[in-house]
Coordinates of C-alpha atoms and ligand atoms in Angstrom, one line a residue:
X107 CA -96.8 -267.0 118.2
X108 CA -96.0 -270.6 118.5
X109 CA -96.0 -272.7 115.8
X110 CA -98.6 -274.6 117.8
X111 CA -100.9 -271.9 117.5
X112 CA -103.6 -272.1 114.9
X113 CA -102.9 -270.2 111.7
X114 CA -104.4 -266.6 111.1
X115 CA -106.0 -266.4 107.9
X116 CA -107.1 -263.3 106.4
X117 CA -109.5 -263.1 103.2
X118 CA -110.3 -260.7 100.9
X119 CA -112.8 -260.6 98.0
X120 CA -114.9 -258.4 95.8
X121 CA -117.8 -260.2 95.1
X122 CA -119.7 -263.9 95.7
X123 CA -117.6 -265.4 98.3
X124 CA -118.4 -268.8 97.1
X125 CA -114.2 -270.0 97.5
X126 CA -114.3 -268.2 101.0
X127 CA -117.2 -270.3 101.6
X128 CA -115.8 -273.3 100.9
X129 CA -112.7 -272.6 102.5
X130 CA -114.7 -272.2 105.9
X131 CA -116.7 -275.1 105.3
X132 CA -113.6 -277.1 105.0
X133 CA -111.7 -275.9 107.8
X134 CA -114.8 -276.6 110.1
X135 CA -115.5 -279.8 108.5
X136 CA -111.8 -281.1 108.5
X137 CA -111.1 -279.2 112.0
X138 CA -107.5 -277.6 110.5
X139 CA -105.6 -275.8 112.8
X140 CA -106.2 -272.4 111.3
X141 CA -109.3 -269.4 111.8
X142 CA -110.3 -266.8 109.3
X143 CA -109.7 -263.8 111.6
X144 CA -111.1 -261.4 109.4
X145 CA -112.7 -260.9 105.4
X146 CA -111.7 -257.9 103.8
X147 CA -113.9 -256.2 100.5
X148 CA -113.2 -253.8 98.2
X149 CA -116.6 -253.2 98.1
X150 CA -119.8 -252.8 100.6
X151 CA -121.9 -254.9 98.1
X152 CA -120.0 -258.1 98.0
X153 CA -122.4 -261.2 98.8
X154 CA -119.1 -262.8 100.4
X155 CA -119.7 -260.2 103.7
X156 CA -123.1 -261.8 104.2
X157 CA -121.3 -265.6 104.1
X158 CA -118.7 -263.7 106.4
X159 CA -121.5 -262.5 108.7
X160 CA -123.2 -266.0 108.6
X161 CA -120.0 -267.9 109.5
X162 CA -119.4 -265.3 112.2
X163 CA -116.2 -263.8 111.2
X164 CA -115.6 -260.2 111.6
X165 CA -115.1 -258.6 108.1
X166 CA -114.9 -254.9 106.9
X167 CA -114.7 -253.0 103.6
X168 CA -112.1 -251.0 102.2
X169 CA -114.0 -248.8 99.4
X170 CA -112.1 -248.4 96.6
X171 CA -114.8 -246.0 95.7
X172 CA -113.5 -244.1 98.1
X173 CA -109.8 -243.4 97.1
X174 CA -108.0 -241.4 94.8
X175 CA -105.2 -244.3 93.4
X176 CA -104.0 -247.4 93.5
X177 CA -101.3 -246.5 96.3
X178 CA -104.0 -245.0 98.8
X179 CA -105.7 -247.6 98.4
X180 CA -103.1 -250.6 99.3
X181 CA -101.7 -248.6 101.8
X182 CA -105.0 -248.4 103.7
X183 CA -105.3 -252.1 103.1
X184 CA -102.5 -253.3 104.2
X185 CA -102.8 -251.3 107.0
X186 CA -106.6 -253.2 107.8
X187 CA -104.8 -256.4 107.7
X188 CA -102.0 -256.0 109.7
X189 CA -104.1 -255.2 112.3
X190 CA -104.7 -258.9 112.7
X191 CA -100.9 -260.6 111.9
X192 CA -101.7 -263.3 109.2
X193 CA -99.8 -265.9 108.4
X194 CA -102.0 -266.5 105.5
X195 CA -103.8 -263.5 103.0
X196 CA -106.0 -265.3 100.9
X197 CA -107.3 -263.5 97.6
X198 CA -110.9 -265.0 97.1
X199 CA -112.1 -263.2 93.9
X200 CA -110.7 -260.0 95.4
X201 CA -110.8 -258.2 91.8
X202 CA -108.3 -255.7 92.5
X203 CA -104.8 -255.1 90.7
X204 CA -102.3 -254.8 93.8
X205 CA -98.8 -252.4 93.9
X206 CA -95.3 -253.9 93.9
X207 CA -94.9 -252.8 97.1
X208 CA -98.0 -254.3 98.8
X209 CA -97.5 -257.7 96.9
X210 CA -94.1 -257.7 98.1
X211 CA -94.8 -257.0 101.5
X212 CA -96.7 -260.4 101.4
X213 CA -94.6 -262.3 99.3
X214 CA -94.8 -265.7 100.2
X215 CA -97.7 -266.0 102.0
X216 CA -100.5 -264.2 100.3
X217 CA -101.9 -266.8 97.5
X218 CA -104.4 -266.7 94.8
X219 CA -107.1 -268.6 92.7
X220 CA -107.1 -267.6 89.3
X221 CA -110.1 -269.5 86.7
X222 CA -107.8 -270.8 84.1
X223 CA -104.8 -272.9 83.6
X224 CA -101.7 -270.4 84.0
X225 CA -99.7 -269.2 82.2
X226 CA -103.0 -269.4 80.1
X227 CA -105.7 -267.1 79.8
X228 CA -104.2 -264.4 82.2
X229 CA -106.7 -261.4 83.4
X230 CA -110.8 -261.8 83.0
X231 CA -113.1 -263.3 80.7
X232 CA -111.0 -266.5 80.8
X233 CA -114.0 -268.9 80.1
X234 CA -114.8 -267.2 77.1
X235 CA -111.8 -266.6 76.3
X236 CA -110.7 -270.8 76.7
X237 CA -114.0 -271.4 74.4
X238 CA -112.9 -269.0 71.9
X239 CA -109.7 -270.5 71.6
X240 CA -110.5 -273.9 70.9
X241 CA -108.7 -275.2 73.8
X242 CA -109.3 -278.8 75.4
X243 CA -108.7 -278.5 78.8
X244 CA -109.6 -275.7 80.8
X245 CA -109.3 -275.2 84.9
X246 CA -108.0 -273.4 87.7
X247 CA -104.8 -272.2 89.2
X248 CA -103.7 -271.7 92.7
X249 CA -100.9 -269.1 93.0
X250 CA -98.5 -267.7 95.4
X251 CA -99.4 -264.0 94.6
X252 CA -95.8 -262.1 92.8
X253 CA -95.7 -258.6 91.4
X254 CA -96.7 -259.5 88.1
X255 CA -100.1 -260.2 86.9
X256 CA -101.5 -263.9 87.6
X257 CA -97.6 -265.0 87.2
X258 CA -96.3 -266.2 90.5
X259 CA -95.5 -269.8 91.4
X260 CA -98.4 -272.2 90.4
X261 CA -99.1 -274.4 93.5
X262 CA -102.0 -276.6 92.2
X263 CA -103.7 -276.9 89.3
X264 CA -107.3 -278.2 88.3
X265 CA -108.0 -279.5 84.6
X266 CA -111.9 -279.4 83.5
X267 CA -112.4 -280.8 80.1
X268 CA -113.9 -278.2 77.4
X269 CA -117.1 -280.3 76.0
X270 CA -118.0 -279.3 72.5
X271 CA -121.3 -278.0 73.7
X272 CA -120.0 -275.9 76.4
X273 CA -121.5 -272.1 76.9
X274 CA -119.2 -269.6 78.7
X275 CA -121.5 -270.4 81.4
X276 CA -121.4 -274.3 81.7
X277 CA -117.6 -274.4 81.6
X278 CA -117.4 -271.5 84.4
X279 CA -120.0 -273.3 86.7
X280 CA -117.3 -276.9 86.2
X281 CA -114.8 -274.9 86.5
X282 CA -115.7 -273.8 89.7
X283 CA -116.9 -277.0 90.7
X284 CA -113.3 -277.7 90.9
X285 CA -112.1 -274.5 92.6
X286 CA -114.0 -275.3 95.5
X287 CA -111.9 -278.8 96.0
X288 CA -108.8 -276.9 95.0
X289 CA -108.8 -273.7 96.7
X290 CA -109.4 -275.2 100.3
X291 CA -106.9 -278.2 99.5
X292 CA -103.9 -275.8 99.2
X293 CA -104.9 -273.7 101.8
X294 CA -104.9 -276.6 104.2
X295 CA -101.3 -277.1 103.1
X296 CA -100.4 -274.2 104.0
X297 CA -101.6 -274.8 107.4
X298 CA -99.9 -277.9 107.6
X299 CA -96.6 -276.2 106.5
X300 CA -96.3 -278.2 103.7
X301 CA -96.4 -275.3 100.9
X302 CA -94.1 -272.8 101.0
X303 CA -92.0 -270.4 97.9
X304 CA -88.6 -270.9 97.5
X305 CA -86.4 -268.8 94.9
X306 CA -89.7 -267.9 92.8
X307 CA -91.2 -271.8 92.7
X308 CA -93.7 -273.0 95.0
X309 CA -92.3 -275.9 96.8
X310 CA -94.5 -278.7 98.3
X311 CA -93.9 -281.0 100.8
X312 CA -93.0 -284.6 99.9
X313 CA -95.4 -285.9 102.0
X314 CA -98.3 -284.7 99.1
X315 CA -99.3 -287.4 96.9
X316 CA -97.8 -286.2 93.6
X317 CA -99.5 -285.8 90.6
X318 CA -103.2 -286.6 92.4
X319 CA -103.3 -284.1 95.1
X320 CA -102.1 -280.9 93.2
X321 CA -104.0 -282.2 89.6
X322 CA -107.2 -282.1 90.1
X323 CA -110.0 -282.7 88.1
X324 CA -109.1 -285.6 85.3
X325 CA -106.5 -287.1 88.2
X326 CA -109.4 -286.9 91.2
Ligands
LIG282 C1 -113.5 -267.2 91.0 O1 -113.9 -267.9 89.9 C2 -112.0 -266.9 91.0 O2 -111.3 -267.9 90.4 C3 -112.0 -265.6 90.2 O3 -113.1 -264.9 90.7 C4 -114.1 -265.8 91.1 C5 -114.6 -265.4 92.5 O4 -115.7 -266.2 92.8 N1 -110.8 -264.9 90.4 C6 -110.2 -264.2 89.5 O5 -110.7 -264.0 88.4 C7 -108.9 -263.5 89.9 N2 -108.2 -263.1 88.8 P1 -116.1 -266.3 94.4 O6 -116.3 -264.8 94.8 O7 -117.5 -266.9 94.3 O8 -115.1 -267.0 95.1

């Protein structure tokens, strides 16, 4: 490839699709040099096919139901999504805990939204879990994607105040409020070539406005 041609993007989820979705109405909208070649679920049920179906990207499911471990089951993945060469793997709610090996294979150019401000509130439940705690601020974390769990170099960040009347609910649906701005911001950087990892930090190009366009939320 050229670097002229447009970025391949490959995404894979488990569930809603709602960041996918956002990321292809952004890259439309904003006309970035970049296609989502293919969408990739662990699961046949995921609403996100339907959004992948609608935006007229191919997409196909590798069952987890359907394998005996965890190395099976990235080793058939990884072999899905080589078939199309991205530059860019994209995990959109893909609720999956990956191997070493496949992580590494990727490193520095597979990336991740995680709903909480890292190194806070690692794993699931983290709305809940940010209520329960008493914090203030709450948010979103892009991530390039490193063998340990939701630890790799923080990108972006968006910071949602936690309201004093806030269910788990209410602060989830703000929360990703903000991971739709986030989530296709960075990947557009990405495409521009002005993200990239660098001796385990994420380094951004100086051309980003700093601290506005990678703190969202109170900054935006
Ligand atoms: C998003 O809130 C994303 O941050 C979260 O799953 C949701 C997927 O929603 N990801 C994780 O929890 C990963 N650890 P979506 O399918 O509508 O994009």
């Amino acid at each position: 490839m050229t670097t002229d041609d447009p970025k391949k993007i490959v995404v894979l989820i488990s569930g809603r699709g709602s960041n996918l979705l956002a990321i292809v109405r952004a890259m439309e909208k904003e006309k970035w040099r970049a296609r989502v070649v293919a969408v990739i679920s662990s699961t046949p049920d995921a609403n996100g096919l339907a959004i992948a179906a609608a935006a007229g990207i191919s997409s196909e499911t590798i069952n987890v139901a359907h394998f005996p471990d965890r190395v099976s089951y990235d080793a058939a993945l990884r072999e899905a999504i080589d078939c199309y060469a991205p530059d860019l793997l994209l995990l959109a709610g893909f609720m999956r805990i990956l191997t070493d090996e496949f992580v590494n294979h990727y490193a520095g150019r597979m990336i991740n939204i995680h709903p909480s401000l890292l190194p806070a509130f690692t794993g699931t439940r983290t709305h809940q879990r940010a209520l329960d705690a008493g914090v203030r601020v709450h948010g979103a974390t892009v991530h390039f994607v490193t063998p340990q769990l939701d630890a790799g170099p923080v990108i972006a960040q968006a910071v949602v105040p936690v309201l004093p009347d806030d269910t788990e609910e209410m602060l989830a649906h703000r929360v990703l409020e903000q991971e739709h701005i986030l989530y296709p911001r960075v990947v557009r950087w990405f495409v521009e070539d002005k993200v990239k990892m660098e001796n385990g930090r994420a380094v951004l190009s100086t051309t980003i406005n700093c601290p506005a366009d990678f703190l969202l939320g109170v900054a935006s």
